[in-house]
Short mmCIF file of C-alpha atoms in Angstrom, two decimals:
data_model
loop_
_atom_site.label_atom_id
_atom_site.label_comp_id
_atom_site.label_asym_id
_atom_site.label_seq_id
_atom_site.Cartn_x
_atom_site.Cartn_y
_atom_site.Cartn_z
CA UNK A 1306 -11.19 18.71 -66.52
CA UNK A 1307 -11.91 20.36 -63.17
CA UNK A 1308 -9.01 18.46 -61.61
CA UNK A 1309 -6.66 19.58 -64.34
CA UNK A 1310 -7.65 23.21 -63.99
CA UNK A 1311 -7.26 22.98 -60.22
CA UNK A 1312 -3.84 21.42 -60.60
CA UNK A 1313 -2.71 24.17 -62.97
CA UNK A 1314 -3.97 26.76 -60.48
CA UNK A 1315 -1.97 25.29 -57.63
CA UNK A 1316 1.31 24.27 -59.19
CA UNK A 1317 3.92 25.86 -61.51
CA UNK A 1318 4.68 22.88 -63.71
CA UNK A 1319 8.15 21.86 -64.85
CA UNK A 1320 8.78 19.52 -67.75
CA UNK A 1321 8.71 16.42 -65.60
CA UNK A 1322 5.35 17.32 -64.03
CA UNK A 1323 3.34 16.39 -67.12
CA UNK A 1324 3.11 12.83 -65.89
CA UNK A 1325 1.09 14.11 -62.96
CA UNK A 1326 -1.20 16.04 -65.26
CA UNK A 1327 -1.78 12.89 -67.29
CA UNK A 1328 -2.61 10.82 -64.21
CA UNK A 1329 -4.96 13.44 -62.80
CA UNK A 1330 -6.78 13.70 -66.10
CA UNK A 1331 -6.61 10.02 -66.97
CA UNK A 1332 -5.14 10.97 -70.33
CA UNK A 1333 -3.58 8.19 -72.44
CA UNK A 1334 -0.21 9.65 -73.32
CA UNK A 1335 3.02 7.83 -74.15
CA UNK A 1336 4.92 9.05 -71.10
CA UNK A 1337 6.97 6.02 -70.31
CA UNK A 1338 8.10 4.58 -73.60
CA UNK A 1339 4.89 2.68 -74.31
CA UNK A 1340 3.73 2.05 -70.72
CA UNK A 1341 0.67 4.03 -69.68
CA UNK A 1342 -0.37 3.69 -66.04
CA UNK A 1343 -3.89 4.23 -64.67
CA UNK A 1344 -4.75 6.91 -62.20
CA UNK A 1345 -3.64 6.03 -58.67
CA UNK A 1346 -0.60 4.11 -59.85
CA UNK A 1347 3.08 4.59 -60.50
CA UNK A 1348 5.33 3.37 -63.29
CA UNK A 1349 8.25 1.36 -61.91
CA UNK A 1350 11.17 1.35 -64.33
CA UNK A 1351 12.87 -1.69 -62.85
CA UNK A 1352 9.77 -3.87 -63.35
CA UNK A 1353 8.63 -2.21 -66.56
CA UNK A 1354 5.23 -2.25 -64.89
CA UNK A 1355 2.57 -0.21 -63.20
CA UNK A 1356 2.36 -0.41 -59.45
CA UNK A 1357 -1.26 0.05 -58.44
CA UNK A 1358 -1.90 1.85 -55.17
CA UNK A 1359 -4.61 0.46 -52.89
CA UNK A 1360 -5.95 2.37 -49.90
CA UNK A 1361 -6.97 0.11 -47.02
CA UNK A 1362 -9.49 1.74 -44.70
CA UNK A 1363 -9.58 0.07 -41.27
CA UNK A 1364 -10.45 1.55 -37.80
CA UNK A 1365 -7.25 0.12 -36.38
CA UNK A 1366 -6.32 2.97 -34.02
CA UNK A 1367 -8.34 4.63 -31.25
CA UNK A 1368 -7.35 6.14 -27.90
CA UNK A 1369 -8.51 2.98 -26.12
CA UNK A 1370 -6.74 0.64 -28.56
CA UNK A 1371 -8.34 -2.37 -30.19
CA UNK A 1372 -6.19 -5.36 -31.26
CA UNK A 1373 -9.24 -6.72 -33.13
CA UNK A 1374 -8.97 -4.19 -35.96
CA UNK A 1375 -5.18 -4.24 -35.98
CA UNK A 1376 -5.35 -7.93 -36.81
CA UNK A 1377 -7.70 -7.12 -39.70
CA UNK A 1378 -5.31 -4.46 -41.00
CA UNK A 1379 -2.37 -6.88 -40.72
CA UNK A 1380 -4.26 -9.55 -42.67
CA UNK A 1381 -4.95 -6.99 -45.44
CA UNK A 1382 -1.20 -6.32 -45.64
CA UNK A 1383 -0.52 -10.03 -45.83
CA UNK A 1384 -2.91 -10.24 -48.78
CA UNK A 1385 -0.93 -7.45 -50.54
CA UNK A 1386 2.26 -9.48 -49.97
CA UNK A 1387 0.66 -12.57 -51.42
CA UNK A 1388 -0.72 -10.71 -54.46
CA UNK A 1389 2.69 -9.38 -55.34
CA UNK A 1390 4.35 -12.75 -54.75
CA UNK A 1391 1.63 -14.60 -56.68
CA UNK A 1392 1.40 -16.80 -53.58
CA UNK A 1393 -1.22 -19.46 -54.27
CA UNK A 1394 -1.43 -21.10 -50.81
CA UNK A 1395 -4.75 -19.39 -50.15
CA UNK A 1396 -5.92 -18.32 -53.65
CA UNK A 1397 -4.99 -21.16 -56.04
CA UNK A 1398 -5.52 -19.01 -59.14
CA UNK A 1399 -2.91 -16.37 -58.22
CA UNK A 1400 -1.15 -16.74 -61.56
CA UNK A 1401 -4.20 -15.20 -63.29
CA UNK A 1402 -2.90 -11.79 -62.19
CA UNK A 1403 -0.39 -11.96 -65.07
CA UNK A 1404 -2.89 -12.96 -67.77
CA UNK A 1405 -3.56 -10.34 -70.41
CA UNK A 1406 -3.43 -7.04 -68.58
CA UNK A 1407 -1.85 -3.85 -69.86
CA UNK A 1408 1.33 -4.38 -67.83
CA UNK A 1409 1.90 -7.88 -69.17
CA UNK A 1410 1.19 -6.70 -72.72
CA UNK A 1411 4.07 -4.23 -72.40
CA UNK A 1412 6.39 -6.84 -70.94
CA UNK A 1413 5.92 -5.53 -67.41
CA UNK A 1414 4.49 -6.96 -64.20
CA UNK A 1415 1.34 -6.05 -62.34
CA UNK A 1416 2.07 -5.16 -58.70
CA UNK A 1417 0.25 -3.47 -55.80
CA UNK A 1418 1.39 -0.97 -53.19
CA UNK A 1419 -0.79 0.06 -50.27
CA UNK A 1420 -1.42 2.71 -47.65
CA UNK A 1421 -3.23 1.98 -44.39
CA UNK A 1422 -5.85 4.62 -43.60
CA UNK A 1423 -7.22 4.70 -40.07
CA UNK A 1424 -10.95 5.30 -40.19
CA UNK A 1425 -11.60 5.19 -36.44
CA UNK A 1426 -15.22 5.23 -37.52
CA UNK A 1427 -16.76 4.29 -34.21
CA UNK A 1428 -18.56 7.66 -34.11
CA UNK A 1429 -22.00 7.93 -35.53
CA UNK A 1430 -21.16 9.86 -38.67
CA UNK A 1431 -18.13 8.10 -40.19
CA UNK A 1432 -16.40 11.45 -40.63
CA UNK A 1433 -12.94 10.18 -39.71
CA UNK A 1434 -12.93 7.53 -42.40
CA UNK A 1435 -14.40 9.87 -44.99
CA UNK A 1436 -11.75 12.50 -44.22
CA UNK A 1437 -8.92 9.93 -44.44
CA UNK A 1438 -10.16 8.72 -47.80
CA UNK A 1439 -10.61 12.24 -49.12
CA UNK A 1440 -7.21 13.46 -48.00
CA UNK A 1441 -5.20 10.50 -49.31
CA UNK A 1442 -7.18 9.28 -52.33
CA UNK A 1443 -8.74 12.36 -53.84
CA UNK A 1444 -5.90 14.86 -53.57
CA UNK A 1445 -3.26 14.70 -56.30
CA UNK A 1446 0.11 16.38 -55.87
CA UNK A 1447 3.77 15.59 -56.05
CA UNK A 1448 3.58 13.70 -52.72
CA UNK A 1449 0.28 11.88 -53.04
CA UNK A 1450 -0.63 9.88 -56.07
CA UNK A 1451 -4.20 9.03 -55.08
CA UNK A 1452 -5.41 5.47 -55.10
CA UNK A 1453 -6.58 3.16 -57.80
CA UNK A 1454 -8.97 1.29 -55.50
CA UNK A 1455 -10.21 1.36 -51.94
CA UNK A 1456 -10.41 -1.68 -49.66
CA UNK A 1457 -13.02 -0.91 -47.02
CA UNK A 1458 -14.60 0.55 -45.10
CA UNK A 1459 -15.56 -1.55 -42.10
CA UNK A 1460 -18.79 0.09 -41.01
CA UNK A 1461 -21.67 0.87 -43.39
CA UNK A 1462 -21.99 4.35 -41.92
CA UNK A 1463 -18.49 5.09 -43.28
CA UNK A 1464 -18.86 3.23 -46.56
CA UNK A 1465 -21.96 5.26 -47.39
CA UNK A 1466 -20.25 8.74 -47.66
CA UNK A 1467 -17.00 7.20 -48.93
CA UNK A 1468 -18.80 5.31 -51.73
CA UNK A 1469 -20.64 8.51 -52.65
CA UNK A 1470 -17.31 10.28 -53.08
CA UNK A 1471 -15.92 7.26 -54.89
CA UNK A 1472 -18.77 7.51 -57.35
CA UNK A 1473 -18.02 11.16 -58.06
CA UNK A 1474 -14.21 10.79 -58.21
CA UNK A 1475 -14.15 7.36 -59.96
CA UNK A 1476 -12.57 5.22 -57.24
CA UNK A 1477 -13.73 1.55 -57.20
CA UNK A 1478 -14.35 0.23 -53.70
CA UNK A 1479 -14.41 -3.32 -52.25
CA UNK A 1480 -15.67 -3.45 -48.65
CA UNK A 1481 -15.01 -6.33 -46.28
CA UNK A 1482 -17.64 -5.67 -43.63
CA UNK A 1483 -20.15 -2.99 -44.72
CA UNK A 1484 -23.31 -5.03 -45.02
CA UNK A 1485 -26.21 -2.57 -45.21
CA UNK A 1486 -28.64 -3.44 -48.01
CA UNK A 1487 -28.88 0.25 -48.86
CA UNK A 1488 -25.35 0.15 -50.25
CA UNK A 1489 -26.61 -2.11 -53.07
CA UNK A 1490 -28.01 0.95 -54.87
CA UNK A 1491 -25.93 1.42 -58.02
CA UNK A 1492 -27.46 4.84 -58.64
CA UNK A 1493 -26.22 6.15 -55.30
CA UNK A 1494 -22.99 4.09 -55.05
CA UNK A 1495 -21.92 3.29 -58.62
CA UNK A 1496 -18.53 1.73 -57.81
CA UNK A 1497 -19.24 0.06 -54.48
CA UNK A 1498 -18.83 -3.68 -54.06
CA UNK A 1499 -18.18 -6.06 -51.18
CA UNK A 1500 -17.05 -9.57 -50.31
CA UNK A 1501 -19.56 -9.92 -47.45
CA UNK A 1502 -23.23 -10.67 -48.15
CA UNK A 1503 -25.64 -7.80 -47.66
CA UNK A 1504 -27.94 -7.73 -44.63
CA UNK A 1505 -31.12 -8.56 -46.52
CA UNK A 1506 -30.06 -12.23 -46.50
CA UNK A 1507 -29.31 -12.24 -42.77
CA UNK A 1508 -32.56 -10.39 -42.00
CA UNK A 1509 -34.44 -12.99 -44.06
CA UNK A 1510 -32.67 -15.68 -42.04
CA UNK A 1511 -33.87 -14.13 -38.78
CA UNK A 1512 -37.43 -13.94 -40.15
CA UNK A 1513 -37.40 -17.60 -41.11
CA UNK A 1514 -35.98 -18.50 -37.72
CA UNK A 1515 -38.85 -16.64 -35.99
CA UNK A 1516 -41.33 -18.43 -38.23
CA UNK A 1517 -39.75 -21.80 -37.47
CA UNK A 1518 -40.14 -21.28 -33.70
CA UNK A 1519 -43.64 -19.79 -34.16
CA UNK A 1520 -42.52 -16.42 -32.85
CA UNK A 1521 -45.23 -14.55 -34.70
CA UNK A 1522 -45.03 -11.22 -32.84
CA UNK A 1523 -41.76 -9.32 -32.70
CA UNK A 1524 -40.55 -5.87 -31.62
CA UNK A 1525 -37.27 -4.43 -32.83
CA UNK A 1526 -34.84 -1.79 -31.71
CA UNK A 1527 -32.18 -0.40 -34.03
CA UNK A 1528 -29.45 2.20 -34.17
CA UNK A 1529 -30.47 4.98 -36.54
CA UNK A 1530 -27.51 4.75 -38.94
CA UNK A 1531 -27.46 3.18 -42.41
CA UNK A 1532 -26.65 -0.25 -40.97
CA UNK A 1533 -29.36 -0.24 -38.30
CA UNK A 1534 -32.11 1.34 -40.42
CA UNK A 1535 -31.27 -0.84 -43.40
CA UNK A 1536 -31.33 -4.08 -41.40
CA UNK A 1537 -34.59 -3.07 -39.69
CA UNK A 1538 -36.31 -2.39 -43.01
CA UNK A 1539 -35.08 -5.65 -44.49
CA UNK A 1540 -36.34 -7.63 -41.50
CA UNK A 1541 -39.74 -5.94 -41.62
CA UNK A 1542 -40.12 -6.86 -45.28
CA UNK A 1543 -39.05 -10.48 -44.77
CA UNK A 1544 -41.13 -10.91 -41.59
CA UNK A 1545 -44.33 -9.62 -43.13
CA UNK A 1546 -43.98 -12.06 -46.07
CA UNK A 1547 -43.97 -14.87 -43.50
CA UNK A 1548 -46.98 -13.54 -41.58
CA UNK A 1549 -44.97 -12.21 -38.63
CA UNK A 1550 -46.36 -9.11 -36.91
CA UNK A 1551 -43.97 -6.31 -36.08
CA UNK A 1552 -45.49 -4.79 -32.95
CA UNK A 1553 -43.15 -1.79 -33.03
CA UNK A 1554 -39.86 -0.81 -34.63
CA UNK A 1555 -37.98 1.81 -32.64
CA UNK A 1556 -34.75 3.63 -33.46
CA UNK A 1557 -32.27 5.42 -31.22
CA UNK A 1558 -29.49 7.89 -31.93
CA UNK A 1559 -25.91 6.78 -31.64
CA UNK A 1560 -24.71 7.53 -28.09
CA UNK A 1561 -28.07 8.99 -26.92
CA UNK A 1562 -29.38 7.36 -23.76
CA UNK A 1563 -32.45 9.58 -23.88
CA UNK A 1564 -33.60 8.27 -27.25
CA UNK A 1565 -32.77 4.73 -26.12
CA UNK A 1566 -34.91 5.11 -23.02
CA UNK A 1567 -37.84 6.49 -25.00
CA UNK A 1568 -37.53 3.60 -27.47
CA UNK A 1569 -37.47 1.03 -24.67
CA UNK A 1570 -40.61 2.55 -23.09
CA UNK A 1571 -42.42 2.13 -26.40
CA UNK A 1572 -41.25 -1.48 -26.79
CA UNK A 1573 -42.29 -2.25 -23.22
CA UNK A 1574 -45.75 -0.82 -23.93
CA UNK A 1575 -46.07 -3.04 -27.04
CA UNK A 1576 -46.07 -6.14 -24.79
CA UNK A 1577 -43.87 -8.00 -27.29
CA UNK A 1578 -41.79 -10.85 -25.83
CA UNK A 1579 -39.52 -11.49 -28.84
CA UNK A 1580 -37.08 -8.61 -29.18
CA UNK A 1581 -34.69 -8.10 -32.10
CA UNK A 1582 -31.85 -5.66 -31.34
CA UNK A 1583 -29.69 -4.15 -34.10
CA UNK A 1584 -26.91 -2.32 -32.28
CA UNK A 1585 -23.15 -2.17 -31.60
CA UNK A 1586 -21.10 -3.45 -28.67
CA UNK A 1587 -20.77 -0.05 -27.04
CA UNK A 1588 -24.60 0.35 -26.77
CA UNK A 1589 -25.50 -3.10 -25.53
CA UNK A 1590 -24.86 -2.54 -21.79
CA UNK A 1591 -27.12 0.53 -21.73
CA UNK A 1592 -29.83 -1.33 -23.67
CA UNK A 1593 -29.79 -4.29 -21.29
CA UNK A 1594 -29.77 -2.02 -18.17
CA UNK A 1595 -32.79 -0.15 -19.50
CA UNK A 1596 -34.53 -3.43 -20.26
CA UNK A 1597 -33.82 -4.81 -16.79
CA UNK A 1598 -35.16 -1.64 -15.19
CA UNK A 1599 -38.43 -2.22 -17.12
CA UNK A 1600 -38.69 -5.91 -16.22
CA UNK A 1601 -37.92 -7.08 -19.75
CA UNK A 1602 -35.27 -9.67 -18.93
CA UNK A 1603 -36.07 -13.20 -17.81
CA UNK A 1604 -37.71 -16.44 -18.89
CA UNK A 1605 -40.61 -14.73 -20.65
CA UNK A 1606 -38.41 -12.79 -23.06
CA UNK A 1607 -36.28 -13.87 -26.03
CA UNK A 1608 -33.49 -11.48 -27.03
CA UNK A 1609 -32.11 -11.67 -30.56
CA UNK A 1610 -28.99 -9.70 -31.55
CA UNK A 1611 -27.41 -9.17 -34.94
CA UNK A 1612 -23.71 -9.32 -35.83
CA UNK A 1613 -23.22 -5.68 -34.85
CA UNK A 1614 -22.71 -7.27 -31.44
CA UNK A 1615 -19.47 -9.20 -31.25
CA UNK A 1616 -19.02 -12.88 -30.76
CA UNK A 1617 -17.37 -14.21 -27.59
CA UNK A 1618 -15.75 -12.23 -24.87
CA UNK A 1619 -15.06 -9.12 -26.97
CA UNK A 1620 -18.53 -7.73 -26.24
CA UNK A 1621 -17.65 -7.81 -22.52
CA UNK A 1622 -14.77 -5.42 -23.16
CA UNK A 1623 -17.33 -2.68 -23.71
CA UNK A 1624 -18.82 -2.70 -20.20
CA UNK A 1625 -17.52 -1.78 -16.78
CA UNK A 1626 -19.41 -4.74 -15.26
CA UNK A 1627 -18.90 -7.88 -17.41
CA UNK A 1628 -20.65 -10.11 -14.89
CA UNK A 1629 -23.80 -7.99 -15.02
CA UNK A 1630 -23.89 -7.95 -18.83
CA UNK A 1631 -23.19 -11.71 -19.01
CA UNK A 1632 -26.12 -12.37 -16.65
CA UNK A 1633 -28.44 -10.10 -18.64
CA UNK A 1634 -27.52 -11.77 -21.91
CA UNK A 1635 -28.02 -15.33 -20.68
CA UNK A 1636 -30.03 -17.22 -23.27
CA UNK A 1637 -29.80 -14.48 -25.96
CA UNK A 1638 -29.44 -15.63 -29.58
CA UNK A 1639 -27.06 -14.17 -32.17
CA UNK A 1640 -26.98 -14.90 -35.90
CA UNK A 1641 -24.19 -14.00 -38.30
CA UNK A 1642 -22.68 -14.99 -41.59
CA UNK A 1643 -19.17 -16.37 -41.35
CA UNK A 1644 -16.10 -15.43 -43.36
CA UNK A 1645 -14.41 -18.82 -43.19
CA UNK A 1646 -15.07 -22.27 -41.84
CA UNK A 1647 -11.62 -23.52 -40.86
CA UNK A 1648 -10.84 -24.63 -44.38
CA UNK A 1649 -7.37 -25.57 -45.49
CA UNK A 1650 -7.14 -22.17 -47.22
CA UNK A 1651 -7.84 -20.42 -43.93
CA UNK A 1652 -5.30 -22.57 -42.13
CA UNK A 1653 -2.75 -21.61 -44.76
CA UNK A 1654 -3.58 -17.91 -44.28
CA UNK A 1655 -3.40 -18.32 -40.49
CA UNK A 1656 0.04 -19.94 -40.72
CA UNK A 1657 1.28 -17.21 -43.10
CA UNK A 1658 -0.03 -14.52 -40.69
CA UNK A 1659 1.98 -16.00 -37.81
CA UNK A 1660 5.06 -16.47 -39.97
CA UNK A 1661 5.09 -12.90 -41.37
CA UNK A 1662 3.57 -10.82 -38.60
CA UNK A 1663 7.00 -9.49 -37.60
CA UNK A 1664 7.55 -8.24 -41.17
CA UNK A 1665 4.09 -6.69 -41.25
CA UNK A 1666 4.61 -4.87 -37.96
CA UNK A 1667 8.02 -3.66 -39.03
CA UNK A 1668 6.49 -2.12 -42.17
CA UNK A 1669 3.52 -0.75 -40.21
CA UNK A 1670 4.74 0.17 -36.72
CA UNK A 1671 1.42 1.87 -35.88
CA UNK A 1672 -0.15 -1.58 -35.60
CA UNK A 1673 2.38 -2.69 -33.04
CA UNK A 1674 0.94 -0.23 -30.54
CA UNK A 1675 -1.87 -2.67 -29.87
CA UNK A 1676 -0.49 -6.01 -31.16
CA UNK A 1677 1.95 -8.04 -29.14
CA UNK A 1678 4.34 -9.82 -31.51
CA UNK A 1679 4.77 -12.80 -29.24
CA UNK A 1680 1.00 -13.28 -28.94
CA UNK A 1681 0.45 -12.84 -32.69
CA UNK A 1682 3.04 -15.46 -33.50
CA UNK A 1683 0.81 -17.89 -31.52
CA UNK A 1684 -2.41 -16.56 -33.07
CA UNK A 1685 -5.13 -19.12 -33.83
CA UNK A 1686 -8.75 -18.76 -34.89
CA UNK A 1687 -11.67 -20.90 -33.72
CA UNK A 1688 -14.29 -21.68 -36.33
CA UNK A 1689 -16.80 -18.89 -36.78
CA UNK A 1690 -14.94 -16.34 -34.64
CA UNK A 1691 -15.65 -12.67 -35.45
CA UNK A 1692 -12.11 -11.47 -35.98
CA UNK A 1693 -11.27 -14.55 -38.07
CA UNK A 1694 -14.32 -13.98 -40.28
CA UNK A 1695 -13.41 -10.35 -40.94
CA UNK A 1696 -9.78 -11.27 -41.51
CA UNK A 1697 -10.99 -13.73 -44.10
CA UNK A 1698 -13.12 -11.11 -45.84
CA UNK A 1699 -10.45 -8.42 -45.87
CA UNK A 1700 -7.93 -10.86 -47.39
CA UNK A 1701 -10.39 -11.68 -50.16
CA UNK A 1702 -11.31 -8.02 -50.67
CA UNK A 1703 -7.66 -7.25 -51.55
CA UNK A 1704 -7.54 -10.21 -53.93
CA UNK A 1705 -10.85 -9.32 -55.60
CA UNK A 1706 -9.71 -5.77 -56.28
CA UNK A 1707 -6.33 -6.99 -57.54
CA UNK A 1708 -7.93 -9.49 -59.89
CA UNK A 1709 -10.36 -6.96 -61.27
CA UNK A 1710 -7.58 -4.42 -61.81
CA UNK A 1711 -5.31 -6.99 -63.41
CA UNK A 1712 -7.95 -7.68 -66.11
CA UNK A 1713 -7.74 -4.16 -67.47
CA UNK A 1714 -6.25 -3.47 -70.84
CA UNK A 1715 -4.27 -0.39 -71.89
CA UNK A 1716 -7.38 1.04 -73.57
CA UNK A 1717 -9.22 0.97 -70.21
CA UNK A 1718 -6.90 3.03 -68.03
CA UNK A 1719 -8.45 6.46 -68.40
CA UNK A 1720 -9.92 7.81 -65.17
CA UNK A 1721 -13.52 7.08 -66.14
CA UNK A 1722 -13.01 3.73 -67.79
CA UNK A 1723 -10.76 2.55 -65.03
CA UNK A 1724 -13.37 2.73 -62.25
CA UNK A 1725 -16.25 1.59 -64.43
CA UNK A 1726 -14.37 -1.38 -65.88
CA UNK A 1727 -12.85 -2.47 -62.58
CA UNK A 1728 -16.34 -2.47 -61.14
CA UNK A 1729 -17.76 -4.39 -64.09
CA UNK A 1730 -14.91 -6.92 -63.77
CA UNK A 1731 -15.77 -7.36 -60.08
CA UNK A 1732 -19.37 -8.10 -60.97
CA UNK A 1733 -18.91 -10.28 -64.03
CA UNK A 1734 -15.41 -11.69 -64.20
CA UNK A 1735 -13.92 -12.12 -60.73
CA UNK A 1736 -14.47 -15.55 -59.21
CA UNK A 1737 -11.92 -17.42 -57.12
CA UNK A 1738 -11.38 -19.75 -54.23
CA UNK A 1739 -10.48 -17.51 -51.33
CA UNK A 1740 -10.05 -17.21 -47.61
CA UNK A 1741 -13.78 -16.79 -47.01
CA UNK A 1742 -15.18 -19.49 -49.29
CA UNK A 1743 -14.77 -21.76 -52.29
CA UNK A 1744 -16.40 -19.35 -54.70
CA UNK A 1745 -15.84 -15.66 -54.00
CA UNK A 1746 -17.86 -13.73 -56.53
CA UNK A 1747 -20.23 -10.76 -56.75
CA UNK A 1748 -23.77 -10.51 -58.08
CA UNK A 1749 -25.18 -7.92 -60.50
CA UNK A 1750 -25.28 -5.29 -57.75
CA UNK A 1751 -21.65 -5.72 -56.67
CA UNK A 1752 -22.70 -7.65 -53.53
CA UNK A 1753 -21.09 -10.92 -52.48
CA UNK A 1754 -23.15 -13.71 -53.99
CA UNK A 1755 -25.12 -15.49 -51.30
CA UNK A 1756 -25.37 -18.84 -53.08
CA UNK A 1757 -23.08 -20.50 -50.51
CA UNK A 1758 -24.11 -18.40 -47.50
CA UNK A 1759 -24.01 -20.15 -44.13
CA UNK A 1760 -25.62 -18.46 -41.15
CA UNK A 1761 -24.40 -19.42 -37.69
CA UNK A 1762 -26.85 -19.37 -34.79
CA UNK A 1763 -25.25 -18.85 -31.37
CA UNK A 1764 -26.58 -18.89 -27.87
CA UNK A 1765 -25.15 -16.88 -24.94
CA UNK A 1766 -24.16 -19.32 -22.28
CA UNK A 1767 -21.50 -20.01 -19.66
CA UNK A 1768 -19.41 -23.17 -19.38
CA UNK A 1769 -18.42 -22.29 -15.83
CA UNK A 1770 -15.19 -20.66 -16.95
CA UNK A 1771 -16.06 -18.31 -19.79
CA UNK A 1772 -19.17 -16.45 -20.89
CA UNK A 1773 -19.95 -15.93 -24.53
CA UNK A 1774 -21.91 -16.91 -27.61
CA UNK A 1775 -21.50 -20.59 -28.40
CA UNK A 1776 -22.57 -22.22 -31.68
CA UNK A 1777 -25.97 -23.87 -31.41
CA UNK A 1778 -26.31 -24.68 -35.09
CA UNK A 1779 -26.26 -23.21 -38.56
CA UNK A 1780 -28.39 -23.09 -41.67
CA UNK A 1781 -27.57 -22.50 -45.31
CA UNK A 1782 -29.32 -20.02 -47.56
CA UNK A 1783 -30.45 -22.81 -49.89
CA UNK A 1784 -32.58 -24.07 -46.99
CA UNK A 1785 -34.33 -20.66 -46.78
CA UNK A 1786 -34.78 -20.51 -50.55
#
């Protein structure tokens, strides 16, 4: 009702503007000869169907440029193409999109449009992503139609405020990389879901790994955002259950060397030799420099890092002295869940990416600022690579949202019922073979089910030519359970 009143205040309506009023209010009115479209969608006369608008929130543009996130955005666009084409080379059950939804009931066809939103959420507050979502998804006028669902965000610190707004404004959300356990709260984030497992499972994996190696005393350092604090709390709970002592758990503010130095002083004083670090790439060099100044690097110390630190050489892009950081990280361990394992489905997606990247860049020229077409046409992914994992997750996030939306009936398309029922479909009814696994499905909290979780353990080493994390082994969640 507030939206309707606001709309009347702003606009002088003509006869053809009543469709906008209906969409803003979520009112079921026969506007299109029997075809009612949900909020955040458009009726397409040629298809006799509703075209659902997805917003895709990716930090694909920054002043320094990052091809990593541009690849993720491009894979999301490929997923949109495949949804609309009912392409089953990656998701074998693509034809289910036409089974029993409101569009099919009216003789129409379910289809998806998209808009790429740049979150650039590498700052500590996630404001850029929140603003992009608010401007494009929550404002309704003759130019902007809102969005029926959000794919994203990448970072938990952006998903937290965005999911709060989505709960208020009834926008279902499927994230591909926001892993903080705190986002599992349905009371705080009623329409948030994700196709990546939440950090509680990875933190439990770290605790079991420490127990296995008899590392019974641990100190941890974490960034003070929702990702860092959430992971730290999850690890503390899991470690204590296994009899592991947490000597100290210290936080630091994003971008604050002073708080980092104070935290490192406290960790040094704790005399702990096993150190778990929950941080991002851009903080790692400062952390390791401070540690080296305090004599905390060498054979007596074991450094453990979470997946906030990138795999492979990408972490070295965030330092002005790669050789120094590589030396400091020698022997460090990194654990992460993986979004694909070089399955045939991933190979099909990889081939489609190379085949259609020119089309994707033509439709989205902003991505071509940081992607070289010739290089992308040769793009390949090694097993367990970071960018490949996230590309797998974002592809499946698009499909999960599309499947949940396609299950709606005409009676469900009011603004309230739309978000609630899409979310319920995600939890209870969406299950498919996807890019990131044989059984993509959510649990009762909207989190990716961890029943088939595989955690990769990697060791920082050098083969004489290239430094980076190399796979030392893996373990499955059923081993932990």
